[in-house]
XYZ file of C-alpha atoms in Angstrom:
763
model
C 131.116 117.611 84.824
C 132.129 116.319 88.258
C 132.074 119.910 89.526
C 128.470 120.235 88.444
C 127.605 116.967 90.108
C 129.278 118.044 93.298
C 127.329 121.304 93.255
C 124.075 119.417 92.799
C 124.912 117.060 95.641
C 125.742 119.993 97.866
C 122.176 121.194 97.376
C 120.984 117.705 98.328
C 122.985 117.888 101.541
C 121.612 121.351 102.305
C 118.039 120.204 101.775
C 118.537 117.038 103.790
C 120.094 118.936 106.711
C 116.682 120.091 107.841
C 113.138 118.769 107.648
C 112.607 120.045 104.125
C 109.596 122.115 103.252
C 110.252 121.018 99.688
C 109.372 117.466 100.686
C 105.733 118.531 101.033
C 105.644 121.266 98.424
C 102.339 121.705 96.667
C 100.602 120.401 99.809
C 97.389 122.396 100.153
C 96.006 122.948 103.633
C 92.658 121.287 104.208
C 90.397 120.565 107.130
C 91.448 117.500 109.050
C 89.372 114.402 108.388
C 89.483 113.754 112.112
C 91.595 110.590 111.985
C 92.031 109.082 115.427
C 92.607 105.801 117.129
C 89.853 103.247 117.404
C 86.974 102.475 115.085
C 84.757 105.493 114.433
C 81.347 105.578 116.146
C 78.259 105.174 113.996
C 76.842 108.502 112.786
C 73.520 109.771 114.109
C 70.362 109.104 112.075
C 70.583 111.139 108.871
C 68.695 114.400 108.569
C 66.502 115.094 105.554
C 68.572 115.425 102.431
C 69.264 118.871 101.006
C 69.354 119.572 97.302
C 72.805 120.710 96.208
C 74.668 120.720 92.950
C 77.163 117.947 92.289
C 80.784 119.044 92.899
C 83.053 119.566 89.891
C 85.125 116.535 88.887
C 88.494 116.432 90.722
C 91.845 116.449 89.028
C 93.273 113.024 88.114
C 95.557 111.574 90.752
C 98.642 111.569 88.583
C 98.766 115.384 88.579
C 100.282 115.091 92.071
C 103.342 113.210 90.771
C 106.640 115.001 90.277
C 109.775 113.015 89.443
C 112.939 113.409 91.460
C 115.966 113.767 89.199
C 119.129 111.777 89.901
C 122.502 113.139 88.741
C 124.864 110.723 87.032
C 128.519 110.849 86.116
C 130.484 108.810 83.595
C 133.851 107.189 84.081
C 133.381 105.915 87.636
C 135.792 103.054 88.269
C 133.910 99.741 88.457
C 134.474 97.130 91.159
C 135.643 93.727 89.996
C 135.124 90.311 91.544
C 136.344 88.290 93.341
C 137.081 90.400 96.404
C 140.298 89.841 98.318
C 138.761 89.230 101.708
C 142.120 89.688 103.458
C 141.984 93.354 102.461
C 138.467 94.011 103.683
C 138.087 96.780 106.221
C 136.401 95.342 109.285
C 135.303 97.168 112.414
C 135.891 95.361 115.729
C 132.285 94.154 115.807
C 132.375 93.024 112.192
C 135.711 91.306 112.731
C 134.268 89.265 115.595
C 131.346 88.167 113.444
C 133.617 87.430 110.525
C 135.827 85.210 112.643
C 132.821 83.275 113.912
C 131.212 82.988 110.454
C 131.181 79.733 108.523
C 133.671 79.097 105.750
C 130.791 78.994 103.254
C 129.691 82.484 104.250
C 133.196 83.959 103.952
C 133.702 82.318 100.556
C 130.366 83.588 99.289
C 131.208 87.147 100.347
C 134.560 86.952 98.629
C 133.369 85.333 95.400
C 130.228 87.337 94.782
C 130.510 90.354 97.093
C 127.549 89.505 99.347
C 125.641 86.747 101.095
C 122.536 86.517 103.227
C 122.235 84.440 106.371
C 119.555 84.006 108.988
C 120.315 85.593 112.319
C 120.666 83.491 115.434
C 118.115 85.749 117.122
C 116.048 87.237 114.290
C 114.618 90.719 114.765
C 111.124 91.705 113.796
C 111.805 95.443 113.705
C 114.226 97.365 111.549
C 115.024 99.823 114.315
C 116.126 97.024 116.662
C 118.150 95.404 113.913
C 120.117 98.501 112.976
C 120.513 99.630 116.586
C 122.061 96.257 117.379
C 124.598 96.712 114.594
C 125.369 100.213 115.815
C 125.784 99.103 119.420
C 127.970 96.128 118.408
C 130.241 98.441 116.390
C 129.454 96.714 113.081
C 129.650 98.797 109.899
C 126.104 98.871 108.462
C 124.387 99.504 105.180
C 120.800 100.702 104.647
C 119.416 98.252 102.107
C 116.607 98.696 99.628
C 114.755 96.076 101.649
C 114.609 98.564 104.516
C 113.757 101.541 102.325
C 110.919 99.741 100.560
C 109.510 98.750 103.958
C 109.726 102.357 105.176
C 107.743 103.489 102.107
C 105.123 100.814 102.905
C 104.955 102.080 106.478
C 104.246 105.614 105.230
C 101.484 104.420 102.893
C 99.980 102.222 105.590
C 99.776 105.080 108.101
C 98.275 107.505 105.593
C 95.654 104.942 104.638
C 94.908 104.172 108.297
C 93.979 107.808 108.821
C 91.892 107.840 105.660
C 90.095 104.681 106.798
C 89.271 106.100 110.230
C 88.619 109.713 109.331
C 86.967 109.463 105.916
C 86.103 105.968 104.754
C 84.283 104.536 107.792
C 82.177 107.647 108.612
C 81.264 108.155 104.947
C 80.351 104.505 104.402
C 78.232 104.602 107.585
C 76.421 107.690 106.267
C 75.718 106.021 102.920
C 74.408 102.838 104.548
C 72.180 104.611 107.034
C 70.604 106.832 104.436
C 70.041 103.912 102.077
C 68.532 101.889 104.918
C 66.046 104.654 105.783
C 65.179 105.652 102.222
C 64.839 102.148 100.813
C 62.593 101.090 103.694
C 60.321 104.088 103.185
C 60.146 103.787 99.407
C 59.828 100.011 99.404
C 56.515 100.068 101.313
C 54.624 101.143 98.224
C 56.611 99.151 95.659
C 54.666 97.186 93.036
C 55.222 93.529 92.275
C 57.882 94.314 89.658
C 60.090 96.307 92.034
C 59.397 94.682 95.427
C 62.050 91.922 94.981
C 64.591 94.473 93.897
C 63.905 96.640 96.938
C 64.504 93.567 99.112
C 67.874 92.903 97.408
C 68.957 96.544 97.627
C 67.946 96.762 101.286
C 69.879 93.573 102.039
C 73.113 94.937 100.559
C 72.992 97.822 103.042
C 71.428 96.058 106.021
C 73.947 93.226 106.200
C 76.843 95.691 106.077
C 75.285 97.762 108.889
C 74.740 94.639 110.991
C 78.392 93.634 110.551
C 79.753 97.111 111.406
C 77.344 97.937 114.233
C 76.533 95.062 116.636
C 73.617 97.000 118.130
C 71.810 97.296 114.796
C 68.348 95.683 114.802
C 67.142 94.752 111.333
C 63.492 95.352 110.463
C 61.336 92.236 111.048
C 60.922 91.567 107.317
C 64.737 91.481 106.927
C 65.829 89.954 110.226
C 66.028 86.324 109.195
C 67.998 87.071 106.036
C 70.317 89.561 107.767
C 71.045 87.140 110.643
C 71.702 84.335 108.165
C 74.194 86.330 106.105
C 75.898 87.681 109.232
C 76.302 84.139 110.576
C 77.857 82.975 107.325
C 80.276 85.894 107.332
C 81.341 85.258 110.920
C 81.841 81.550 110.141
C 83.975 82.501 107.078
C 83.555 79.018 105.734
C 84.446 79.587 102.081
C 82.463 79.781 98.872
C 78.721 79.518 99.341
C 75.606 80.656 97.532
C 73.975 83.633 99.235
C 70.248 82.942 99.776
C 69.691 86.674 99.537
C 71.503 87.345 96.306
C 71.451 83.914 94.675
C 75.148 84.142 93.756
C 78.298 82.541 95.160
C 80.175 84.631 97.683
C 83.529 83.870 99.238
C 82.597 84.205 102.902
C 86.111 83.296 103.946
C 87.344 86.512 102.342
C 85.386 88.455 104.975
C 87.518 87.258 107.913
C 89.502 90.106 109.433
C 93.034 90.488 108.134
C 95.954 92.853 108.436
C 95.556 94.459 111.860
C 91.749 94.396 111.746
C 91.514 91.486 114.130
C 92.902 93.589 116.961
C 89.418 94.192 118.373
C 85.817 93.543 117.433
C 85.114 97.133 116.351
C 87.813 97.070 113.690
C 86.957 93.509 112.682
C 83.327 94.536 112.239
C 84.254 97.346 109.888
C 86.548 95.085 107.905
C 83.766 92.507 107.494
C 81.270 95.187 106.506
C 83.457 96.576 103.722
C 84.445 93.057 102.619
C 80.732 92.220 102.347
C 80.096 95.296 100.246
C 83.024 94.387 97.981
C 81.730 90.831 97.607
C 77.997 91.586 97.274
C 77.821 91.701 93.501
C 74.566 92.353 91.656
C 74.519 90.495 88.316
C 73.618 92.505 85.237
C 73.359 89.565 82.841
C 72.214 85.987 83.232
C 72.977 82.589 81.802
C 72.157 82.307 78.121
C 72.671 85.974 77.289
C 75.349 85.680 74.648
C 78.124 83.236 75.549
C 77.852 84.100 79.236
C 78.039 81.403 81.883
C 76.516 83.037 84.921
C 75.055 81.614 88.121
C 71.806 83.558 87.883
C 69.094 83.316 85.302
C 67.823 86.266 83.290
C 64.917 86.950 85.647
C 67.273 87.229 88.601
C 69.623 89.425 86.602
C 66.703 91.826 86.034
C 65.941 91.863 89.756
C 69.590 92.628 90.477
C 69.755 95.309 87.781
C 66.707 97.069 89.247
C 68.231 96.881 92.716
C 71.386 98.486 91.307
C 69.272 101.219 89.757
C 67.481 101.837 93.045
C 70.793 102.189 94.875
C 72.239 104.448 92.180
C 69.157 106.687 92.169
C 69.501 107.322 95.928
C 73.132 108.289 95.384
C 72.263 111.049 92.897
C 72.882 114.522 94.324
C 69.415 115.736 93.370
C 67.805 112.823 95.215
C 69.947 112.552 98.379
C 72.821 115.009 98.499
C 74.220 113.755 101.799
C 74.379 110.134 100.670
C 75.792 111.134 97.287
C 78.517 113.291 98.811
C 79.465 110.550 101.280
C 79.673 107.914 98.546
C 81.797 110.201 96.395
C 84.209 110.791 99.290
C 84.751 107.059 99.596
C 85.060 106.484 95.869
C 87.447 109.388 95.403
C 89.776 108.284 98.187
C 89.868 104.732 96.802
C 90.392 105.962 93.261
C 93.037 108.431 94.365
C 95.214 105.941 96.225
C 94.687 102.624 94.439
C 92.810 103.006 91.152
C 89.508 102.680 89.400
C 86.772 100.281 90.423
C 86.770 96.966 88.586
C 82.985 96.595 88.583
C 80.218 99.003 87.691
C 79.555 101.617 90.339
C 76.517 103.875 90.890
C 78.357 106.556 88.924
C 78.903 104.212 85.973
C 75.300 102.998 85.937
C 74.010 106.572 86.033
C 76.209 107.490 83.069
C 75.033 104.483 81.056
C 71.386 105.323 81.716
C 71.968 108.922 80.727
C 73.560 107.776 77.460
C 70.413 105.733 76.819
C 68.302 108.917 77.308
C 66.996 107.683 80.640
C 67.101 109.763 83.807
C 68.076 107.649 86.793
C 66.667 110.281 89.134
C 63.221 109.429 87.851
C 62.576 105.816 88.753
C 59.336 105.599 86.838
C 60.968 103.536 84.073
C 62.548 100.939 86.429
C 59.526 98.683 85.923
C 59.890 98.775 82.136
C 61.597 95.507 81.171
C 62.754 96.810 77.782
C 64.345 99.931 79.317
C 66.041 97.981 82.106
C 67.377 95.407 79.633
C 68.740 98.172 77.427
C 70.608 99.745 80.309
C 71.994 96.572 81.847
C 73.259 95.226 78.521
C 74.847 98.558 77.662
C 76.463 98.716 81.088
C 77.834 95.187 80.722
C 79.381 96.036 77.348
C 80.779 99.352 78.468
C 82.433 98.112 81.673
C 83.758 94.551 81.328
C 85.488 93.556 84.586
C 89.084 92.373 84.576
C 89.152 90.455 87.867
C 87.148 87.358 88.789
C 86.311 86.801 92.444
C 83.787 84.103 91.716
C 80.630 86.070 92.331
C 79.316 85.347 88.869
C 80.853 81.848 88.499
C 81.687 82.817 84.960
C 84.739 80.634 84.332
C 84.732 77.064 83.112
C 86.637 74.759 85.423
C 86.287 71.463 83.603
C 88.743 68.709 84.418
C 90.639 69.322 81.185
C 90.678 72.332 78.912
C 88.813 71.820 75.681
C 90.421 74.295 73.268
C 87.375 74.151 71.013
C 84.900 75.131 73.729
C 84.220 78.728 74.737
C 85.799 79.591 78.055
C 83.296 82.282 78.877
C 84.034 85.689 80.267
C 83.865 87.372 83.659
C 80.286 88.166 84.591
C 79.650 91.932 84.611
C 78.308 93.069 87.938
C 77.403 96.142 89.973
C 78.772 96.809 93.441
C 77.986 99.637 95.815
C 81.653 99.842 96.842
C 83.708 97.893 94.306
C 87.177 96.344 94.620
C 89.909 98.246 92.819
C 91.368 97.297 89.451
C 95.167 97.129 89.509
C 97.456 95.924 86.724
C 99.314 93.391 88.881
C 96.009 91.760 89.919
C 95.036 91.578 86.258
C 98.383 89.915 85.497
C 97.684 87.187 88.068
C 94.134 86.765 86.799
C 95.333 86.493 83.210
C 97.970 83.869 83.953
C 95.563 81.232 85.294
C 92.996 79.132 83.493
C 91.502 79.747 81.020
C 93.786 82.527 79.709
C 96.979 80.559 80.336
C 95.685 77.500 78.469
C 96.118 73.867 79.323
C 99.150 72.173 80.855
C 101.678 71.225 78.175
C 103.874 68.787 80.084
C 103.390 65.481 81.881
C 104.612 66.501 85.352
C 102.275 68.995 87.007
C 103.835 71.999 88.822
C 102.387 73.114 92.171
C 100.118 75.685 90.523
C 98.333 73.057 88.400
C 95.016 71.404 89.090
C 93.404 68.899 86.739
C 95.520 69.984 83.793
C 94.991 73.731 84.181
C 96.855 76.531 85.954
C 94.654 77.084 88.996
C 96.947 79.418 90.954
C 99.338 82.153 89.812
C 102.679 82.837 91.518
C 104.439 85.935 92.768
C 107.124 85.174 90.206
C 104.552 86.049 87.539
C 104.517 89.626 88.831
C 108.325 89.856 89.033
C 108.627 88.516 85.468
C 105.987 91.015 84.283
C 108.067 93.823 85.868
C 111.145 92.732 83.943
C 113.053 90.225 86.081
C 114.736 87.697 83.804
C 115.658 85.667 86.894
C 112.004 85.360 87.904
C 111.157 84.239 84.396
C 113.920 81.637 84.520
C 112.714 80.394 87.913
C 109.242 79.875 86.456
C 110.779 77.919 83.586
C 112.934 75.810 85.908
C 109.846 74.864 87.949
C 107.833 74.077 84.812
C 105.377 76.710 85.895
C 105.248 78.342 82.480
C 104.448 75.076 80.669
C 100.928 76.080 79.665
C 99.694 76.517 76.136
C 99.219 80.295 76.247
C 101.353 81.349 79.222
C 104.240 82.860 77.291
C 102.144 84.766 74.753
C 99.857 86.094 77.510
C 102.791 87.274 79.649
C 104.424 88.940 76.650
C 101.151 90.729 75.852
C 100.842 91.974 79.423
C 104.438 93.211 79.418
C 103.867 95.121 76.184
C 100.769 96.736 77.697
C 102.867 98.437 80.394
C 102.955 102.216 79.849
C 106.390 103.339 78.644
C 109.021 104.238 81.219
C 108.673 107.864 82.270
C 105.005 108.016 81.320
C 102.648 109.781 83.715
C 100.303 106.828 83.280
C 102.651 104.940 85.596
C 101.843 107.446 88.332
C 98.101 108.006 88.233
C 97.982 106.623 91.790
C 100.538 105.958 94.538
C 99.832 102.251 94.017
C 101.036 102.515 90.392
C 103.988 104.639 91.481
C 105.121 101.897 93.847
C 104.909 99.342 91.041
C 107.071 101.679 88.963
C 109.570 101.998 91.819
C 109.789 98.208 92.045
C 110.354 97.959 88.294
C 113.039 100.639 88.515
C 114.784 98.659 91.269
C 114.806 95.565 89.040
C 116.507 97.542 86.272
C 120.141 98.629 86.006
C 121.496 101.469 88.115
C 124.373 103.902 87.949
C 125.306 102.434 91.332
C 125.994 99.008 89.830
C 129.538 100.100 88.986
C 130.433 100.656 92.620
C 128.411 97.767 94.067
C 130.384 94.511 94.297
C 128.332 91.628 93.062
C 125.877 93.672 91.038
C 126.962 91.811 87.907
C 126.198 88.378 89.365
C 123.138 86.234 88.835
C 122.797 85.804 92.598
C 122.528 89.561 93.060
C 119.816 89.816 90.431
C 117.919 86.993 92.135
C 118.179 88.899 95.382
C 116.790 91.952 93.615
C 113.811 89.908 92.391
C 113.154 88.666 95.908
C 113.361 92.177 97.335
C 110.964 93.295 94.629
C 108.464 90.615 95.627
C 108.748 91.677 99.255
C 107.947 95.265 98.288
C 105.023 94.078 96.157
C 103.706 91.957 99.045
C 103.637 95.019 101.281
C 101.897 96.990 98.538
C 99.164 94.357 98.228
C 98.845 94.497 102.000
C 98.382 98.260 101.769
C 95.586 97.833 99.240
C 93.460 95.675 101.600
C 90.570 97.943 102.619
C 89.908 98.714 106.292
C 92.722 96.433 107.511
C 94.553 99.054 109.575
C 94.391 100.606 113.048
C 94.884 104.347 113.279
C 96.786 106.057 116.091
C 95.681 109.225 117.853
C 98.972 111.047 117.334
C 102.590 110.558 116.352
C 105.154 112.435 118.438
C 108.793 112.019 117.430
C 111.855 113.358 119.250
C 113.927 116.053 117.544
C 116.636 114.868 115.212
C 120.130 114.655 116.659
C 122.794 113.999 114.005
C 125.765 112.161 115.449
C 129.216 111.056 114.451
C 129.244 107.347 113.811
C 131.802 105.101 115.450
C 131.726 102.875 112.352
C 131.382 103.480 108.607
C 127.775 103.632 107.433
C 126.455 103.232 103.873
C 123.318 103.091 101.714
C 122.825 100.448 99.056
C 123.572 102.512 95.909
C 120.512 102.372 93.699
C 119.648 106.111 93.585
C 117.108 105.653 90.773
C 114.879 103.389 92.861
C 115.297 105.530 96.007
C 114.351 108.638 94.024
C 111.116 106.905 92.982
C 110.311 106.195 96.609
C 110.953 109.824 97.571
C 108.615 110.957 94.787
C 106.001 108.393 95.853
C 105.896 109.736 99.423
C 105.587 113.282 98.152
C 102.826 112.288 95.768
C 100.862 110.639 98.543
C 101.156 113.674 100.837
C 100.163 116.112 98.129
C 97.226 114.090 96.934
C 95.680 113.372 100.319
C 96.068 116.874 101.719
C 95.092 118.708 98.533
C 91.969 116.557 98.183
C 90.963 117.084 101.799
C 91.311 113.413 102.738
C 93.867 114.328 105.448
C 94.789 117.502 107.286
C 98.388 118.654 107.443
C 98.505 117.774 111.131
C 97.197 114.201 110.700
C 99.390 111.441 112.179
C 99.729 109.879 108.731
C 101.186 113.118 107.349
C 103.709 113.171 110.225
C 104.800 109.654 109.246
C 104.942 110.561 105.563
C 107.085 113.561 106.453
C 109.454 111.538 108.630
C 109.798 108.671 106.140
C 110.215 111.125 103.275
C 113.052 112.842 105.116
C 114.824 109.512 105.779
C 114.424 108.501 102.137
C 115.715 111.885 100.993
C 118.756 111.495 103.215
C 119.357 107.967 101.874
C 119.094 109.304 98.331
C 121.788 111.866 99.048
C 124.179 109.243 100.394
C 123.445 106.731 97.625
C 123.988 109.390 94.947
C 127.379 110.327 96.408
C 128.353 106.670 96.424
C 127.189 106.056 92.872
C 129.056 109.101 91.585
C 132.188 108.230 93.617
C 132.122 111.483 95.557
C 132.839 111.602 99.317
C 129.802 111.830 101.551
C 129.847 115.178 103.400
C 130.289 114.825 107.165
C 126.939 116.506 107.835
C 125.102 113.985 105.679
C 127.034 111.057 107.194
C 126.057 112.325 110.661
C 122.413 112.354 109.653
C 122.652 108.804 108.320
C 124.237 107.686 111.614
C 121.049 108.864 113.320
C 118.905 106.388 111.384
C 118.711 103.548 113.970
C 117.467 105.961 116.621
C 114.926 107.483 114.232
C 113.665 104.078 113.200
C 113.226 103.016 116.817
C 111.385 106.237 117.674
C 109.025 105.830 114.735
C 108.365 102.187 115.584
C 107.681 103.084 119.222
C 105.168 105.727 118.163
C 103.341 103.200 115.951
C 103.624 100.099 118.157
C 99.986 100.237 119.293
C 98.806 100.062 115.676
C 100.526 96.701 115.089
C 102.614 97.947 112.152
C 106.053 98.293 113.692
C 106.946 94.627 113.067
C 108.178 93.659 109.633
C 106.383 90.274 109.235
C 103.025 90.621 107.529
C 100.820 88.481 105.329
C 98.229 89.034 102.600
C 96.250 86.671 100.374
C 96.338 87.582 96.684
C 94.362 84.924 94.758
C 91.785 82.203 95.377
C 91.327 78.827 93.684
C 87.596 78.476 94.264
C 87.040 74.815 93.312
C 89.572 73.631 95.917
C 89.079 76.430 98.431
C 92.775 77.365 98.445
C 94.307 80.816 98.609
C 97.738 82.063 97.584
C 99.354 83.900 100.521
C 102.353 86.203 100.330
C 104.278 87.035 103.477
C 107.294 88.847 104.851
C 109.522 87.113 107.380
C 111.760 88.304 110.183
C 114.853 90.320 109.321
C 117.842 88.390 108.028
C 121.453 89.586 107.759
C 122.809 90.739 104.384
C 126.611 90.669 104.516
C 127.887 93.040 101.832
C 131.158 94.320 100.539
C 130.726 98.060 100.025
C 133.177 100.538 98.543
C 133.867 103.791 100.232
C 133.558 106.688 97.755
C 136.773 108.271 96.473
C 139.118 106.326 98.770
C 137.873 103.071 97.195
C 138.503 101.194 100.403
C 136.414 97.994 100.626
C 134.456 97.457 103.827
C 132.487 94.554 105.223
C 129.056 95.871 106.273
C 125.795 94.245 107.347
C 122.297 95.331 106.314
C 118.709 94.206 106.642
C 117.365 91.533 104.323
C 113.611 90.993 104.488
C 112.655 87.545 103.222
C 109.575 86.949 101.101
C 107.473 83.805 101.474
C 104.705 82.264 99.364
C 102.292 79.636 100.673
C 99.066 77.983 99.633
C 96.569 77.908 102.498
C 92.938 76.798 103.015
C 90.681 79.765 102.267
C 89.214 79.706 105.760
C 92.679 80.137 107.260
C 93.776 83.351 105.564
C 96.239 84.773 108.110
C 96.028 88.175 109.713
C 99.313 89.859 110.574
C 98.981 88.745 114.166
C 98.331 85.137 113.212
C 101.250 85.156 110.777
C 103.649 86.562 113.395
C 102.509 83.993 115.961
C 103.128 81.279 113.398
C 106.667 82.480 112.771
C 107.412 82.509 116.493
C 106.016 79.023 116.952
C 107.296 77.291 113.797
C 110.197 79.439 112.649
C 110.565 81.133 109.310
C 109.360 79.349 106.171
C 111.795 77.549 103.912
C 113.595 79.912 101.487
C 112.158 80.431 98.038
C 113.879 79.203 94.890
C 115.346 82.671 94.400
C 116.607 83.084 97.927
C 118.328 79.697 97.960
C 120.783 81.091 95.383
C 122.293 83.543 97.881
C 121.222 82.360 101.344
C 124.090 80.717 103.257
C 123.372 78.304 106.069
C 121.509 75.058 106.684
C 118.214 76.705 105.720
C 119.439 77.154 102.144
C 119.278 73.411 101.545
C 115.993 72.893 103.380
C 114.094 72.134 100.177
């Protein structure tokens, strides 16, 4: 058995000794989308539309997923605690740090096999952190914190190229064609359709004005366009749009991620945020049990506007606009998931099912026909996420269990936000689904007797962390009437492990990788401390850091592309100190497969060319993950790491620094980042997740086969959760400036269990 394992690992070494073609197998060459640095220029005025047939439906995204198998071996000798610290192997650099360390740190390492402490001079880049360990002759370990962040970096760069080369030009084409066509058609509109033409034109015109500062709105739209643009730029919070008559969260349109680097990128972020917020209601107050902001007459105006927009996105009506919209929708669907609201495609399908041809707008003035379509659409596509556009939820001071709580208002959006299962989890674990507060003392998430804000711990508990679930219980944050039953239902709804439904998109694949990390590993036997509660709490905190980066990746148009990525050739080197990888090969294998899936999907679908900068980053990160998988698998199976593979691992600090240098201008090289994940509309508060500067994870690691115990240091990336005013949602730059000025946030309840130092008792 061990001979077969060794043979398999030899093949891993052989593959990892070169930049493997296998890493991008199944990648189909396609024309480059033209990704480049800077915001794309606006397209020229659209030519007359040509009549072409609609393209065939593409393959589902999950067909690009292929699992990476991990060999296992039974009978590996397990490590037992406590560790005799007098027998620890220590390099000269590690010995100097050990001598200077506090007694509490040394005791924690001995009793549980690891501890985390904040560095005296915290690093913001992984390359700098690991290069410092290398230069100081400290044995180092590549942690899952670092590997998850590398996977995020690969996704971020691929999406930056998609934003610049596909999304922005295609959205600009759609908006320009809608602007021209709606203006021309609206001149002869009758009294029934004229208000709907105004609404439809406004959806496009405001987005153009935000993205293109030189845009001059037609006189009949100028006042409304200028008013909406002013409200967006002021990002003052929830307010009723005079144009649409519904509540919009204008604060959600302030530039985030790296989009505040310059006005061009900020403008595109605001434009897409407007389009994602500008919901057209399909039903009004009084229709069933619905509590909507708009009345039935306004819902009909909105429904007709949605039909007008959908008609112009039919291939037989405007092929160029239709093709551009489909490019945007496909890229979003491919990477993140399906739209949460009705899209032009959905509305067209509903009309067709009702025996109505959306290409022929003659029936748009027929109230009975419009009502039939909008009600059918609302029933067929109930949204799962509530951003407040329909004001559909009841926020009374106290929950009345006998009163209907309403449902999320169905709406149509030209470019809709994506529906992801973790977002649905957070939506489902606040009022009204979670029920009323069932204890006297209110936890931080409560407001007026209801759960107004979710917590990141909800997501970790949903993904299987018992420690996250216990932390919620300790804080009283699960003391709501229906919290437990709702969470259990959501956990049961997860597709079974190994199911392709977990990999329909790279977003879902990352969630699966995080869940795999939270589960047991073959490497637990050789990892000191893996049996401790503190280690499992660390795993939950690492999982939340990975999830935070994933949510950051899913924020549309929040990235800055680079013109090219040039990396020096690899130069494997003998290490002066022992080097290791945190042995969780199952999770690392999921990250390898995720990177491959992303490359295959984007290139095969024509979203990126093989020479795009994002593909270069995916290739480089994939190779580093593949190398880490080889080392971790040797460690987990207690087989010696071949010298060639160890030499490649020793090269990691230099490779990280080179990659970070190539991406520095895009603002993504630094680890700290921030993303808002939920809004409490009545109080104007947002839940913000962030990553802090790199901390030091002191670990006892066991050398394969010799079983010698070494003291090594690796990167620990802290996760933070804050509640902020909605108008102060931080961009990455603002978050990093805050950390430099104020220091890192206090540790979370999970991190306090294993963080050693004065910060651990800060709260």
